[in-house]
PDB file of C-alpha atoms in Angstrom:
ATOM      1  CA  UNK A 222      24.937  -0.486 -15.394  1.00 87.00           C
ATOM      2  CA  UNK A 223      24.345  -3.220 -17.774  1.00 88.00           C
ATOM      3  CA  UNK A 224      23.690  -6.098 -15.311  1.00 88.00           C
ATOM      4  CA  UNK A 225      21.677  -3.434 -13.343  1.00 87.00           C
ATOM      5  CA  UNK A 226      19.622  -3.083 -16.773  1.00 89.00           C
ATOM      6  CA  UNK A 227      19.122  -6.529 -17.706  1.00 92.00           C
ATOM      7  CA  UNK A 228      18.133  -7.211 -13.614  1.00 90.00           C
ATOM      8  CA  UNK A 229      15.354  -4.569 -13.940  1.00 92.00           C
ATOM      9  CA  UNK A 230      14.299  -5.911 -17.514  1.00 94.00           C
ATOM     10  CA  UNK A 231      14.060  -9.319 -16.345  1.00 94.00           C
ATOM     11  CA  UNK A 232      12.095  -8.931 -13.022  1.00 94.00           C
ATOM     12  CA  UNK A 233       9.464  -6.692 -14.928  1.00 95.00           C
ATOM     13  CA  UNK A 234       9.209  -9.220 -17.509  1.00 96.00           C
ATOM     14  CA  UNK A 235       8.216 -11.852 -14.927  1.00 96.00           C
ATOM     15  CA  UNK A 236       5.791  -8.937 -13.310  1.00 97.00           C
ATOM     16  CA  UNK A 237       2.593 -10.987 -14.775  1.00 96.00           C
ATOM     17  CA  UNK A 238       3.522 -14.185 -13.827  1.00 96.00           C
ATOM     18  CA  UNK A 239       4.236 -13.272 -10.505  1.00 97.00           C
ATOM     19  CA  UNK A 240       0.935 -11.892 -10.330  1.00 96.00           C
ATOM     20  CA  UNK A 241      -1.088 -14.505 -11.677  1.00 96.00           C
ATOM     21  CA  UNK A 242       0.856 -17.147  -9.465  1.00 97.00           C
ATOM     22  CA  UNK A 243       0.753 -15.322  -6.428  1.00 96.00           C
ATOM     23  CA  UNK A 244       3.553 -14.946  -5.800  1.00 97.00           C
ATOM     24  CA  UNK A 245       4.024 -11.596  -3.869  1.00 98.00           C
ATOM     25  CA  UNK A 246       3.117 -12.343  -0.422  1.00 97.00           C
ATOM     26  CA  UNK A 247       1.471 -10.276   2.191  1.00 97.00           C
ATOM     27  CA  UNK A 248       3.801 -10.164   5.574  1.00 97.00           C
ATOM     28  CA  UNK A 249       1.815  -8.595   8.348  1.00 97.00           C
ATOM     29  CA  UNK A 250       4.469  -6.524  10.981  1.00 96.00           C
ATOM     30  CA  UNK A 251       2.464  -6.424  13.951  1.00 96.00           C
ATOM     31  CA  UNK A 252       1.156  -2.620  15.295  1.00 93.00           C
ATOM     32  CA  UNK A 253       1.153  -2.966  19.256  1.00 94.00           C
ATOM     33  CA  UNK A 254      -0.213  -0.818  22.025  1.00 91.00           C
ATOM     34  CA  UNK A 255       2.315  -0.070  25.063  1.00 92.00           C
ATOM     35  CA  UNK A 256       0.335  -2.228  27.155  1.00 95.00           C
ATOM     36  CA  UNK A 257       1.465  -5.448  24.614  1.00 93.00           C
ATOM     37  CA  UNK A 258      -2.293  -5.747  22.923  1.00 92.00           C
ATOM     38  CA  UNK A 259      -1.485  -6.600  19.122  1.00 93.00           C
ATOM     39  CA  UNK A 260      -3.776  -3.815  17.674  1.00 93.00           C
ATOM     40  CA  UNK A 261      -3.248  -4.511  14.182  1.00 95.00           C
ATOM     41  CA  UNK A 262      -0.182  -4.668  11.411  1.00 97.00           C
ATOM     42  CA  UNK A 263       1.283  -3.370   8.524  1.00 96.00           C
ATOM     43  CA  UNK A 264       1.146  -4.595   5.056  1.00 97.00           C
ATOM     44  CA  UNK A 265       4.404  -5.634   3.689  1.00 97.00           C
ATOM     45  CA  UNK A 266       5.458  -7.155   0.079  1.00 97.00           C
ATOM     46  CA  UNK A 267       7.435 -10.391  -0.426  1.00 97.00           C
ATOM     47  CA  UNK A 268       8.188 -11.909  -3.894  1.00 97.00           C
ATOM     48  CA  UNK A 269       8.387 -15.772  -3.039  1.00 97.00           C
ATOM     49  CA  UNK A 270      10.456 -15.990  -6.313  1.00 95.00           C
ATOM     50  CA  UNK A 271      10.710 -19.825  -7.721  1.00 94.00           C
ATOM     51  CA  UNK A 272      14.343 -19.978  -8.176  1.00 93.00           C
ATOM     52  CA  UNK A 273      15.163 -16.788  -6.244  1.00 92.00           C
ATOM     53  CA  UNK A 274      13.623 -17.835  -3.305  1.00 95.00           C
ATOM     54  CA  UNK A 275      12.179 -14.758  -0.563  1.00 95.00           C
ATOM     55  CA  UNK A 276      12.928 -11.367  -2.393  1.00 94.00           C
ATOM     56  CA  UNK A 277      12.612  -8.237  -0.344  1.00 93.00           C
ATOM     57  CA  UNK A 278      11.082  -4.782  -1.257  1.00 94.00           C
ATOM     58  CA  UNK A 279      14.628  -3.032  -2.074  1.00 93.00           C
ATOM     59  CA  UNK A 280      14.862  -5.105  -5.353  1.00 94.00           C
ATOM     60  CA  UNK A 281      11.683  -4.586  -7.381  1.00 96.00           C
ATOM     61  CA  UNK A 282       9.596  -1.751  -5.408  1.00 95.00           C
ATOM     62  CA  UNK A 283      11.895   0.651  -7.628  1.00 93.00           C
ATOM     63  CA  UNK A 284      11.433  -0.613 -10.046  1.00 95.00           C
ATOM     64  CA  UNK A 285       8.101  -1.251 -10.410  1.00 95.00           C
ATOM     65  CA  UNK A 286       7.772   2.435  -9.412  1.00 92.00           C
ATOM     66  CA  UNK A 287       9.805   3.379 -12.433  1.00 92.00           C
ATOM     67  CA  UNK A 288       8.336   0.868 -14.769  1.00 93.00           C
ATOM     68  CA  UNK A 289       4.787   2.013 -13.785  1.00 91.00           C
ATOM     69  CA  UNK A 290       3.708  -1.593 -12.414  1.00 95.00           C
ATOM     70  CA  UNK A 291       3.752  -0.563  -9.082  1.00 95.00           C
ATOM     71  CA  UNK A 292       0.133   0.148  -9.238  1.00 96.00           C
ATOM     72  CA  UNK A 293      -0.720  -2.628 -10.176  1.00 97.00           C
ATOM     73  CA  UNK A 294       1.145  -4.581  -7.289  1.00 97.00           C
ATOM     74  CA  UNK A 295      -0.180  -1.491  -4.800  1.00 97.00           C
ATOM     75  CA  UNK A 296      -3.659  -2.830  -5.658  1.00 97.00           C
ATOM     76  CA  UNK A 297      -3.035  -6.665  -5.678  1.00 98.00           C
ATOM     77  CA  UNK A 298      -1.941  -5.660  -2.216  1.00 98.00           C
ATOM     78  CA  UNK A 299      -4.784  -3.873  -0.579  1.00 98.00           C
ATOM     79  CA  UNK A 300      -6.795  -6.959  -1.902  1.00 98.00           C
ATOM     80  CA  UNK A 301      -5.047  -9.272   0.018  1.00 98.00           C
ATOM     81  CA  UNK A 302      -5.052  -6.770   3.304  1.00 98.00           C
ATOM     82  CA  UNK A 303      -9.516  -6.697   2.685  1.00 98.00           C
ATOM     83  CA  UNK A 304      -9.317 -10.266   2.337  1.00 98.00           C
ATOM     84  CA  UNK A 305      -7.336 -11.287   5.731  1.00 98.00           C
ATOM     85  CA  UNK A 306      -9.309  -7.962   7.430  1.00 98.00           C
ATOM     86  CA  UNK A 307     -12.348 -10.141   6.484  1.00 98.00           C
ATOM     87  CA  UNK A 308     -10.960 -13.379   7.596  1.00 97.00           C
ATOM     88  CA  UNK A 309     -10.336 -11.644  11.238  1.00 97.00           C
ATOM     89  CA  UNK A 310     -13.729 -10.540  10.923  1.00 97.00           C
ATOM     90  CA  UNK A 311     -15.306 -14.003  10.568  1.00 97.00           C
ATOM     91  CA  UNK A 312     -13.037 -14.493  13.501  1.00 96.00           C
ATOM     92  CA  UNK A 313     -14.777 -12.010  15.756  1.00 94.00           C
ATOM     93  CA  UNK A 314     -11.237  -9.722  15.582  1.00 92.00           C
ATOM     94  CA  UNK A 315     -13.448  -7.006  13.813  1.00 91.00           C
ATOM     95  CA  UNK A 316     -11.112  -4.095  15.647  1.00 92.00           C
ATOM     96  CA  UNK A 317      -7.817  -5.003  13.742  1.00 96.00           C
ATOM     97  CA  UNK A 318      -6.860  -2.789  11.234  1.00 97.00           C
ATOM     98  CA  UNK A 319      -4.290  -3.106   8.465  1.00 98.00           C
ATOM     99  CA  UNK A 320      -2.390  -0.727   6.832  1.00 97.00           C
ATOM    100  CA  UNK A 321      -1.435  -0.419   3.292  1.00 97.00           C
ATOM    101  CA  UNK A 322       0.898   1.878   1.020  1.00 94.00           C
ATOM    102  CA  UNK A 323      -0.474   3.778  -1.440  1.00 93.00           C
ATOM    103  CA  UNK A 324       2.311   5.219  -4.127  1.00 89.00           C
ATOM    104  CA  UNK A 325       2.480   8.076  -5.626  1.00 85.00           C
ATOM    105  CA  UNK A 326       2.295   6.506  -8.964  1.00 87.00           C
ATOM    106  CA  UNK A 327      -1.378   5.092  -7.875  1.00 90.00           C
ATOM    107  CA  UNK A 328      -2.787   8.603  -8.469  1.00 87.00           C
ATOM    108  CA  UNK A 329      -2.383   8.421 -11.817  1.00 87.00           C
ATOM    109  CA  UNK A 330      -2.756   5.239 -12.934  1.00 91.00           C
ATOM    110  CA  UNK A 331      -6.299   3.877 -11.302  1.00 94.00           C
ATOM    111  CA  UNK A 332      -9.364   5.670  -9.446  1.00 95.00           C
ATOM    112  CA  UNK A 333      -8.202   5.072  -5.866  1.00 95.00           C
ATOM    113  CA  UNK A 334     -11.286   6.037  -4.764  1.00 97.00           C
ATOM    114  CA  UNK A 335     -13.169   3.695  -6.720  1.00 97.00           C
ATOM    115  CA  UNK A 336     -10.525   0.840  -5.993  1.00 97.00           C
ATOM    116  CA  UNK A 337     -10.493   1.191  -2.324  1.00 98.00           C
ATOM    117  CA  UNK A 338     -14.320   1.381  -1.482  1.00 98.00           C
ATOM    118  CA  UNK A 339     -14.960  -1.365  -3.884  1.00 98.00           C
ATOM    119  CA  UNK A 340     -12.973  -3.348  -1.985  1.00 98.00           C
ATOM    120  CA  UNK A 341     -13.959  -2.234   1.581  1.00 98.00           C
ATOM    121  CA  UNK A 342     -17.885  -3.014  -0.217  1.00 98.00           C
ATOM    122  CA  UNK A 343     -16.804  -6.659  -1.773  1.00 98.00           C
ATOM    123  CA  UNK A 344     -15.393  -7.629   1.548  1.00 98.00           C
ATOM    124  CA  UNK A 345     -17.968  -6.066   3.791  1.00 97.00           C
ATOM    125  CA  UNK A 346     -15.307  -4.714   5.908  1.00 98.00           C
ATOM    126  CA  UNK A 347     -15.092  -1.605   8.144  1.00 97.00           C
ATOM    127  CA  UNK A 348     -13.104   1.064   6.364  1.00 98.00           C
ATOM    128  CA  UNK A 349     -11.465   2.463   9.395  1.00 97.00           C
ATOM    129  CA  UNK A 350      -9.842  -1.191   9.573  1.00 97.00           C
ATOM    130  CA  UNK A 351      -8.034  -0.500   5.992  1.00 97.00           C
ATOM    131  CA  UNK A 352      -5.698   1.978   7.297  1.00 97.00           C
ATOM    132  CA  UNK A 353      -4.267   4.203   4.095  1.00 96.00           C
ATOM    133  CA  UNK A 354      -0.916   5.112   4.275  1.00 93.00           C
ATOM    134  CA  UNK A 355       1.163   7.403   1.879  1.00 88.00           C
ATOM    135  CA  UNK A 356       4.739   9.014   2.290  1.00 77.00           C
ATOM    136  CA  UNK A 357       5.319  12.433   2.595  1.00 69.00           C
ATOM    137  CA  UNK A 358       7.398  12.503  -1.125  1.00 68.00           C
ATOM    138  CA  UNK A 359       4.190  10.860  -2.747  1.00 69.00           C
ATOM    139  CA  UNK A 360       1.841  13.916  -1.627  1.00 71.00           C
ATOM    140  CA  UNK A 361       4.257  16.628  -2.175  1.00 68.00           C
ATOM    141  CA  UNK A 362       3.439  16.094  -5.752  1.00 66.00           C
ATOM    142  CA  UNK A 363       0.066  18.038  -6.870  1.00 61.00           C
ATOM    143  CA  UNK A 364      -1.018  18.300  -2.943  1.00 68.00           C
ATOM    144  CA  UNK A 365      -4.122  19.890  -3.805  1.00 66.00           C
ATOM    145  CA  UNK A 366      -5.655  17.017  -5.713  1.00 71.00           C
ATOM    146  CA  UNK A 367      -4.502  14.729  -3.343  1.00 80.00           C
ATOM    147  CA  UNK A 368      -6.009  16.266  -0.800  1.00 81.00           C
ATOM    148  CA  UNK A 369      -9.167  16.183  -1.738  1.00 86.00           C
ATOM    149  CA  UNK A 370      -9.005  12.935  -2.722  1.00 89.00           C
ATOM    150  CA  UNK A 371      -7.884  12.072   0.434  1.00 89.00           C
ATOM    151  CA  UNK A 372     -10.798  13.928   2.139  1.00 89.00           C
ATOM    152  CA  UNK A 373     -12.746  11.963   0.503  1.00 93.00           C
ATOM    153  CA  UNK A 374     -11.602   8.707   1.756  1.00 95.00           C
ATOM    154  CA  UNK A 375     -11.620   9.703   4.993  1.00 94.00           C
ATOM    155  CA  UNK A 376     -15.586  10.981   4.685  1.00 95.00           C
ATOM    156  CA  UNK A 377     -16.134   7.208   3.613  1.00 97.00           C
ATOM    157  CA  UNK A 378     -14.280   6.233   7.153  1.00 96.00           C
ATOM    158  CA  UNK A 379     -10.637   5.555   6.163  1.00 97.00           C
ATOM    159  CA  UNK A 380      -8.236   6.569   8.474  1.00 95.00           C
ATOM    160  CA  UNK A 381      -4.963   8.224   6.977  1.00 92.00           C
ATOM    161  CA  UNK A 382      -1.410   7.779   7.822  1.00 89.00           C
ATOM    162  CA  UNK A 383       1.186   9.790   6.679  1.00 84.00           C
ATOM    163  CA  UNK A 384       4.929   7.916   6.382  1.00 80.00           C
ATOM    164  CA  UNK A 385       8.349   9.380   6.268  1.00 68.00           C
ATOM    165  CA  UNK A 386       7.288  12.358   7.629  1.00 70.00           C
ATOM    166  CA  UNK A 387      10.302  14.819   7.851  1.00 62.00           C
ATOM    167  CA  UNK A 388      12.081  13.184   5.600  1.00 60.00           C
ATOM    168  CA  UNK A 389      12.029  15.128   2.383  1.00 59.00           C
ATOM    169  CA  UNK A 390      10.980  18.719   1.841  1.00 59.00           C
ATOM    170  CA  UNK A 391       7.826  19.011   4.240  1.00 57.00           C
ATOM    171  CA  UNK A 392       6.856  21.000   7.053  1.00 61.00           C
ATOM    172  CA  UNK A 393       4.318  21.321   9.779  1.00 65.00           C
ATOM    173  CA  UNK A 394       3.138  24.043   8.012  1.00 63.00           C
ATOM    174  CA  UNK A 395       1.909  21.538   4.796  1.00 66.00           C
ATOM    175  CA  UNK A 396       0.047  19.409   7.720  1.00 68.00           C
ATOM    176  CA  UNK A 397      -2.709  22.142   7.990  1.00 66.00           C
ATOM    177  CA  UNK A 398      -3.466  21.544   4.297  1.00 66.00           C
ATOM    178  CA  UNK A 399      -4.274  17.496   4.046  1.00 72.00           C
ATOM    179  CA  UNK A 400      -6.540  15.695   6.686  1.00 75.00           C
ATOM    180  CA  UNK A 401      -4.667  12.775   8.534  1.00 79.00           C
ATOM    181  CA  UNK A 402      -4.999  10.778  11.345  1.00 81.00           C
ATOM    182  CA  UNK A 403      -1.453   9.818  11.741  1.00 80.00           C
ATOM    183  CA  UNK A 404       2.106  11.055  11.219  1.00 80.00           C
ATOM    184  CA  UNK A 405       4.646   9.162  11.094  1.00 78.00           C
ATOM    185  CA  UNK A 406       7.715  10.724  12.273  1.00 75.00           C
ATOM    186  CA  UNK A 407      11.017   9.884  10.116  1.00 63.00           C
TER     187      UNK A 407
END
């Protein structure tokens, strides 16, 4: 427990500096149609750690979650994602899409709405190409306000994925409730 401790208290003390270095990297897992046509990707975090070298998801996304940074990396994220989405676009590959997490701790720390269609806006970007996805656990928590919110983003034009489905406490049942465009079966 103690090593655990001072492993958690370390990594969120180098948080900032990660940040301002860049050093989380964006790794794009390609989304492909059954006819082989790449039709997009999905977002995934790297730490490219200095000493540790390549550090994957399963040692910090935790926690960050529990720390409350997570947000923070969530939205450093989705920048990066508007940013390549625009570099496709200069590249005449306007129909890719990306697709990036959104955590449940992102409801309460920032305006997602605000965040998200700023973005879409600075990067002059199609919405429907920054693909929104959040797992089941993250909108079992206050559903109704999430919902809304996520009407919302999809009346701007984002398309919304749900993750994990099955996996926790849900049922088809909760799916008439929240407007998505994808499930994602677990």
């Amino acid at each position: 427990l103690l090593a655990k401790s001072l492993y958690e208290r370390k990594i969120v003390g180098e948080f900032d500096r990660a940040l301002e270095r860049d050093e989380f990297c964006m790794f794009l897992q390609p989304q492909i149609a059954s006819d082989g046509r790449v039709l997009g990707a999905e977002a995934l975090v790297r730490w490219q750690h200095p000493e540790r070298g390549l550090v994957f998801p399963g040692d910090f996304i935790g926690v960050f979650e529990k720390t409350g940074l997570i947000y923070r990396l969530d939205r450093y994220m989705w920048e990066q994602a508007a940013k390549k989405l625009r570099e496709w676009k200069d590249t005449g590959k306007e129909d890719m899409h990306i697709s990036v997490n959104i955590s449940a701790k992102d409801f309460y720390h920032m305006d997602i709405y605000r965040e998200l269609t700023g973005l879409v806006e600075k990067y002059d970007i199609a919405p429907e190409n920054l693909k929104l996805e959040i797992t089941e656990t993250a909108l079992m928590t206050e559903m109704k306000n999430q919902a809304d919110l996520l009407g919302r983003l999809r009346e701007f034009g984002f398309r919304i994925e749900i993750d994990d489905f099955g996996s926790g406490y849900s049922s088809l049942n909760m799916l008439k409730n929240i407007d998505v465009d994808i499930v994602k079966i677990d």
